[in-house]
Amino acid sequence: MKFAHVFFSMAALASVLWAAPSSAAMTEAEHTLRQGWTTRTYLVNKPSSCTVNCPVVIDMHGYTSNAVEERDGSGQLQVGDANGYIVVYPSGRYDSWNAGSSSYGTCCGTAERYNVDDVGFLKAMIAKIKTDYPMIDPKRIYATGISNGCAMSQRLAAEASDIIAGAACSSHYLLTTATSLKRPINMTEIHGLSDILVSYNRSFINTGAQDNFKRWAKMNGCTGLPTKTAVTVNSHVEEYSNCSSGVKVKLYTLKSGHVTYTNTDGVDVAKITWDALKTHSLP
């Protein structure tokens, strides 16, 4: 089953998203990295309160979007400023990420079609950030994003669980054939019940939120049944808490469409993303 390429552009939502090109307390720098014959870029936003052992959140944009649009729309800039963590916004080639292709789905665009080594790029980027920003905590590097960026976050978590401490992202699934992990890793996926681009329910083009949730639980050695807790009247979270090495696997089900950042249920997605990540670190 092949996954129809997902379109998600923050620019199209400019009228409903807050305008936040930067924070007064955040310093932004653009960095470059050579990958073969290609120059890759990423933005690093460092809060003034970050002086030692700062966490890092890598926030990846959706298909046809870019680093600037993700920075201005995801809310991580503001939450990072308030909580003293660095936020990194990498740019996918051709405004896309090679999140994989399998029976679970395919995504997205030119990066997937040309088999761009985005895992290799992100690993190299993390290594460079450790050198350029020695004040970070290398045991607290996390991945997030939306749509294609969420699928990429999950691929990174599956293939580099020895480098990142967890992932929490919105509106997509793990699309590779991974069946095991280098180590257990915390995973949270956030999905809207009314998503018409990447459906919440299993379909002929994607695996669905519940199957993805159970797949991560299996790879993390979780046992028992998940608990279910209301977030609002219309939204809830399910959680496997009895997993290997004390990790947790969560699925937030929101009253929302594809773009959970603008859900209609008053759920602060940037905050629940950080809350799902912040307590976990590499051994």
Short mmCIF file of C-alpha atoms in Angstrom, two decimals:
data_model
loop_
_atom_site.label_atom_id
_atom_site.label_comp_id
_atom_site.label_asym_id
_atom_site.label_seq_id
_atom_site.Cartn_x
_atom_site.Cartn_y
_atom_site.Cartn_z
CA MET A 1 0.00 0.00 0.00
CA LYS A 2 1.45 3.34 -1.05
CA PHE A 3 0.77 6.51 0.87
CA ALA A 4 -0.51 9.55 -1.02
CA HIS A 5 1.89 12.45 -0.46
CA VAL A 6 0.69 14.66 2.36
CA PHE A 7 0.40 18.39 1.76
CA PHE A 8 0.91 20.57 4.79
CA SER A 9 1.95 24.21 4.50
CA MET A 10 1.97 26.51 7.48
CA ALA A 11 1.78 29.47 5.09
CA ALA A 12 -1.75 28.46 4.16
CA LEU A 13 -2.69 28.80 7.82
CA ALA A 14 -1.08 32.16 8.45
CA SER A 15 -4.42 33.77 9.23
CA VAL A 16 -5.11 31.44 12.12
CA LEU A 17 -1.63 30.90 13.55
CA TRP A 18 0.13 33.36 15.82
CA ALA A 19 2.84 35.50 14.23
CA ALA A 20 6.01 34.76 16.16
CA PRO A 21 9.14 35.08 14.02
CA SER A 22 11.28 35.16 17.13
CA SER A 23 11.22 35.61 20.87
CA ALA A 24 12.88 38.55 22.57
CA ALA A 25 14.83 36.16 24.79
CA MET A 26 15.78 33.74 22.00
CA THR A 27 18.85 34.10 19.81
CA GLU A 28 18.53 32.56 16.35
CA ALA A 29 21.42 31.36 14.19
CA GLU A 30 21.33 29.64 10.81
CA HIS A 31 23.80 26.79 10.35
CA THR A 32 24.89 24.80 7.32
CA LEU A 33 26.14 21.25 6.98
CA ARG A 34 27.56 19.48 3.94
CA GLN A 35 25.96 16.17 3.06
CA GLY A 36 27.74 14.77 0.04
CA TRP A 37 27.40 17.42 -2.67
CA THR A 38 24.47 19.07 -0.91
CA THR A 39 24.43 21.87 1.65
CA ARG A 40 21.81 21.29 4.34
CA THR A 41 20.56 24.06 6.63
CA TYR A 42 18.95 24.36 10.04
CA LEU A 43 17.95 27.12 12.45
CA VAL A 44 18.97 27.04 16.11
CA ASN A 45 17.04 29.12 18.63
CA LYS A 46 18.77 29.41 22.00
CA PRO A 47 17.04 31.04 25.01
CA SER A 48 19.04 33.43 27.16
CA SER A 49 18.37 31.18 30.17
CA CYS A 50 20.25 28.30 28.53
CA THR A 51 23.69 28.24 30.12
CA VAL A 52 24.36 24.63 31.10
CA ASN A 53 22.76 21.20 30.52
CA CYS A 54 20.06 22.58 28.22
CA PRO A 55 17.70 20.12 26.51
CA VAL A 56 17.34 20.26 22.72
CA VAL A 57 14.12 19.78 20.74
CA ILE A 58 14.42 19.16 16.99
CA ASP A 59 11.20 20.39 15.35
CA MET A 60 10.58 19.16 11.78
CA HIS A 61 8.23 20.77 9.30
CA GLY A 62 5.60 19.08 7.16
CA TYR A 63 5.67 18.31 3.46
CA THR A 64 5.82 21.48 1.29
CA SER A 65 6.50 23.56 4.40
CA ASN A 66 9.87 24.75 5.71
CA ALA A 67 11.85 25.53 8.85
CA VAL A 68 10.64 29.13 9.16
CA GLU A 69 6.98 28.19 8.86
CA GLU A 70 7.40 25.45 11.45
CA ARG A 71 9.17 27.87 13.79
CA ASP A 72 6.36 30.38 13.44
CA GLY A 73 3.53 27.89 13.86
CA SER A 74 4.38 24.98 16.14
CA GLY A 75 4.62 26.89 19.42
CA GLN A 76 7.93 25.27 20.35
CA LEU A 77 9.71 28.64 20.15
CA GLN A 78 7.60 30.06 22.98
CA VAL A 79 7.66 26.90 25.12
CA GLY A 80 11.41 26.56 24.60
CA ASP A 81 11.93 30.14 25.71
CA ALA A 82 9.77 29.61 28.81
CA ASN A 83 11.49 26.34 29.76
CA GLY A 84 15.09 27.02 28.81
CA TYR A 85 15.60 24.55 25.98
CA ILE A 86 17.11 24.99 22.54
CA VAL A 87 14.82 24.49 19.56
CA VAL A 88 16.30 23.36 16.23
CA TYR A 89 14.40 23.69 12.95
CA PRO A 90 16.06 21.67 10.18
CA SER A 91 15.10 22.00 6.52
CA GLY A 92 14.15 18.96 4.49
CA ARG A 93 15.40 18.75 0.92
CA TYR A 94 12.77 19.84 -1.58
CA ASP A 95 10.61 20.81 1.44
CA SER A 96 10.19 17.14 2.26
CA TRP A 97 11.60 14.36 4.43
CA ASN A 98 12.37 10.77 3.50
CA ALA A 99 10.34 9.20 6.28
CA GLY A 100 10.22 5.83 4.52
CA SER A 101 8.08 3.59 2.36
CA SER A 102 6.52 0.29 3.40
CA SER A 103 3.21 -1.45 3.88
CA TYR A 104 2.58 1.09 6.66
CA GLY A 105 2.59 3.98 4.17
CA THR A 106 4.91 6.23 2.18
CA CYS A 107 6.00 9.83 2.80
CA CYS A 108 6.93 12.18 1.28
CA GLY A 109 7.68 13.85 -2.03
CA THR A 110 11.06 14.18 -3.69
CA ALA A 111 13.05 13.30 -0.59
CA GLU A 112 11.36 9.90 -0.36
CA ARG A 113 11.42 9.38 -4.13
CA TYR A 114 15.19 9.97 -4.33
CA ASN A 115 15.87 8.14 -1.05
CA VAL A 116 17.54 11.13 0.61
CA ASP A 117 19.53 10.07 3.69
CA ASP A 118 17.69 12.26 6.17
CA VAL A 119 18.55 10.05 9.14
CA GLY A 120 22.22 10.51 8.24
CA PHE A 121 21.73 14.27 7.97
CA LEU A 122 19.98 14.52 11.34
CA LYS A 123 22.65 12.42 13.05
CA ALA A 124 25.38 14.65 11.59
CA MET A 125 23.42 17.76 12.60
CA ILE A 126 23.11 16.51 16.19
CA ALA A 127 26.86 15.80 16.32
CA LYS A 128 27.59 19.33 15.09
CA ILE A 129 25.18 20.88 17.58
CA LYS A 130 26.99 19.07 20.40
CA THR A 131 30.21 20.77 19.26
CA ASP A 132 28.78 24.20 18.49
CA TYR A 133 26.62 24.37 21.61
CA PRO A 134 28.63 22.74 24.43
CA MET A 135 26.07 23.89 27.00
CA ILE A 136 23.50 21.31 25.84
CA ASP A 137 22.66 18.11 27.68
CA PRO A 138 23.53 15.34 25.19
CA LYS A 139 21.28 12.93 27.06
CA ARG A 140 18.20 15.12 26.51
CA ILE A 141 17.85 15.56 22.76
CA TYR A 142 14.33 15.05 21.43
CA ALA A 143 12.43 14.99 18.14
CA THR A 144 9.09 16.52 17.22
CA GLY A 145 7.27 17.82 14.15
CA ILE A 146 4.05 17.57 12.21
CA SER A 147 2.81 15.45 9.32
CA ASN A 148 5.86 14.44 7.20
CA GLY A 149 7.98 15.87 10.04
CA CYS A 150 6.24 13.57 12.52
CA ALA A 151 6.87 10.53 10.36
CA MET A 152 10.52 11.62 10.15
CA SER A 153 10.66 12.06 13.93
CA GLN A 154 9.42 8.50 14.37
CA ARG A 155 11.91 7.15 11.85
CA LEU A 156 14.71 8.94 13.72
CA ALA A 157 13.45 7.50 17.01
CA ALA A 158 13.39 4.00 15.55
CA GLU A 159 16.85 4.22 13.97
CA ALA A 160 18.70 6.46 16.41
CA SER A 161 17.30 5.63 19.84
CA ASP A 162 20.89 5.66 21.10
CA ILE A 163 21.15 9.38 20.23
CA ILE A 164 17.75 10.88 21.02
CA ALA A 165 15.87 10.38 24.27
CA GLY A 166 12.35 10.49 22.90
CA ALA A 167 9.92 11.74 20.28
CA ALA A 168 6.50 13.38 20.51
CA CYS A 169 4.88 14.58 17.33
CA SER A 170 1.63 15.20 15.45
CA SER A 171 -0.31 13.71 12.58
CA HIS A 172 1.70 10.84 11.13
CA TYR A 173 3.14 7.38 11.74
CA LEU A 174 6.26 5.22 11.61
CA LEU A 175 6.54 4.23 7.94
CA THR A 176 9.62 2.00 7.89
CA THR A 177 9.69 -1.76 8.44
CA ALA A 178 11.40 -1.46 11.85
CA THR A 179 10.53 -4.24 14.28
CA SER A 180 13.11 -3.61 17.02
CA LEU A 181 15.02 -0.77 18.65
CA LYS A 182 18.61 -0.23 19.77
CA ARG A 183 17.11 0.66 23.13
CA PRO A 184 13.59 1.40 24.41
CA ILE A 185 12.50 4.97 23.66
CA ASN A 186 9.66 7.19 24.79
CA MET A 187 7.14 7.82 22.03
CA THR A 188 4.06 10.05 21.92
CA GLU A 189 1.87 10.60 18.88
CA ILE A 190 -0.82 13.28 18.73
CA HIS A 191 -3.59 12.91 16.17
CA GLY A 192 -6.86 14.54 15.22
CA LEU A 193 -9.96 12.37 14.84
CA SER A 194 -11.08 14.49 11.87
CA ASP A 195 -7.77 14.31 9.99
CA ILE A 196 -8.60 13.82 6.30
CA LEU A 197 -4.97 13.90 5.05
CA VAL A 198 -3.50 11.21 7.31
CA SER A 199 -6.54 9.40 8.61
CA TYR A 200 -6.82 8.49 12.27
CA ASN A 201 -8.37 5.16 11.35
CA ARG A 202 -6.55 2.47 9.41
CA SER A 203 -7.05 2.77 5.65
CA PHE A 204 -5.58 1.41 2.43
CA ILE A 205 -3.02 4.25 2.45
CA ASN A 206 -1.85 4.33 6.07
CA THR A 207 -1.59 2.22 9.20
CA GLY A 208 -3.81 4.34 11.46
CA ALA A 209 -3.20 5.86 14.88
CA GLN A 210 -4.23 2.89 17.02
CA ASP A 211 -2.13 0.39 15.06
CA ASN A 212 0.86 2.75 15.19
CA PHE A 213 0.35 3.14 18.96
CA LYS A 214 0.30 -0.64 19.46
CA ARG A 215 3.33 -1.10 17.20
CA TRP A 216 5.45 1.26 19.30
CA ALA A 217 4.21 -0.45 22.47
CA LYS A 218 5.31 -3.82 21.10
CA MET A 219 8.76 -2.55 20.07
CA ASN A 220 9.18 -1.05 23.54
CA GLY A 221 8.22 -4.28 25.30
CA CYS A 222 5.08 -2.81 26.89
CA THR A 223 2.72 -5.17 28.68
CA GLY A 224 -0.84 -4.91 29.91
CA LEU A 225 -3.52 -2.59 28.61
CA PRO A 226 -3.13 1.16 28.14
CA THR A 227 -4.85 3.57 30.52
CA LYS A 228 -7.18 6.22 29.12
CA THR A 229 -7.44 9.71 30.60
CA ALA A 230 -9.59 12.66 29.52
CA VAL A 231 -7.70 15.76 28.41
CA THR A 232 -10.86 17.74 27.68
CA VAL A 233 -14.49 16.71 27.16
CA ASN A 234 -13.65 15.78 23.56
CA SER A 235 -9.99 14.74 23.69
CA HIS A 236 -8.12 12.03 25.59
CA VAL A 237 -4.74 10.36 26.00
CA GLU A 238 -3.97 6.63 26.16
CA GLU A 239 -0.74 5.43 27.74
CA TYR A 240 1.28 2.26 28.07
CA SER A 241 3.35 2.73 31.23
CA ASN A 242 4.59 -0.82 31.90
CA CYS A 243 7.35 -0.86 29.27
CA SER A 244 11.02 -1.81 29.09
CA SER A 245 13.45 0.51 30.90
CA GLY A 246 10.56 2.57 32.27
CA VAL A 247 9.70 4.26 28.98
CA LYS A 248 6.16 5.30 28.08
CA VAL A 249 4.17 5.13 24.86
CA LYS A 250 1.27 7.56 24.46
CA LEU A 251 -1.42 8.43 21.95
CA TYR A 252 -3.31 11.71 22.22
CA THR A 253 -6.62 11.68 20.36
CA LEU A 254 -7.84 15.24 19.79
CA LYS A 255 -10.90 16.95 18.45
CA SER A 256 -8.91 18.26 15.50
CA GLY A 257 -8.14 17.98 11.84
CA HIS A 258 -4.67 17.37 10.41
CA VAL A 259 -3.11 20.51 11.90
CA THR A 260 -3.26 19.76 15.61
CA TYR A 261 -1.57 23.09 16.39
CA THR A 262 -4.90 24.78 15.62
CA ASN A 263 -7.22 22.19 17.17
CA THR A 264 -10.69 23.37 18.15
CA ASP A 265 -10.60 21.84 21.62
CA GLY A 266 -8.25 24.26 23.33
CA VAL A 267 -5.42 21.72 23.72
CA ASP A 268 -1.98 23.34 23.86
CA VAL A 269 -0.10 20.91 21.61
CA ALA A 270 3.30 22.58 22.13
CA LYS A 271 2.93 22.18 25.89
CA ILE A 272 1.78 18.55 25.85
CA THR A 273 4.61 17.77 23.43
CA TRP A 274 7.19 19.19 25.83
CA ASP A 275 5.49 17.56 28.84
CA ALA A 276 5.75 14.19 27.07
CA LEU A 277 9.46 14.67 26.46
CA LYS A 278 10.97 16.58 29.34
CA THR A 279 11.26 13.89 32.03
CA HIS A 280 13.14 11.40 29.86
CA SER A 281 16.87 11.12 29.21
CA LEU A 282 19.35 8.66 27.75
CA PRO A 283 20.88 6.22 30.24
#
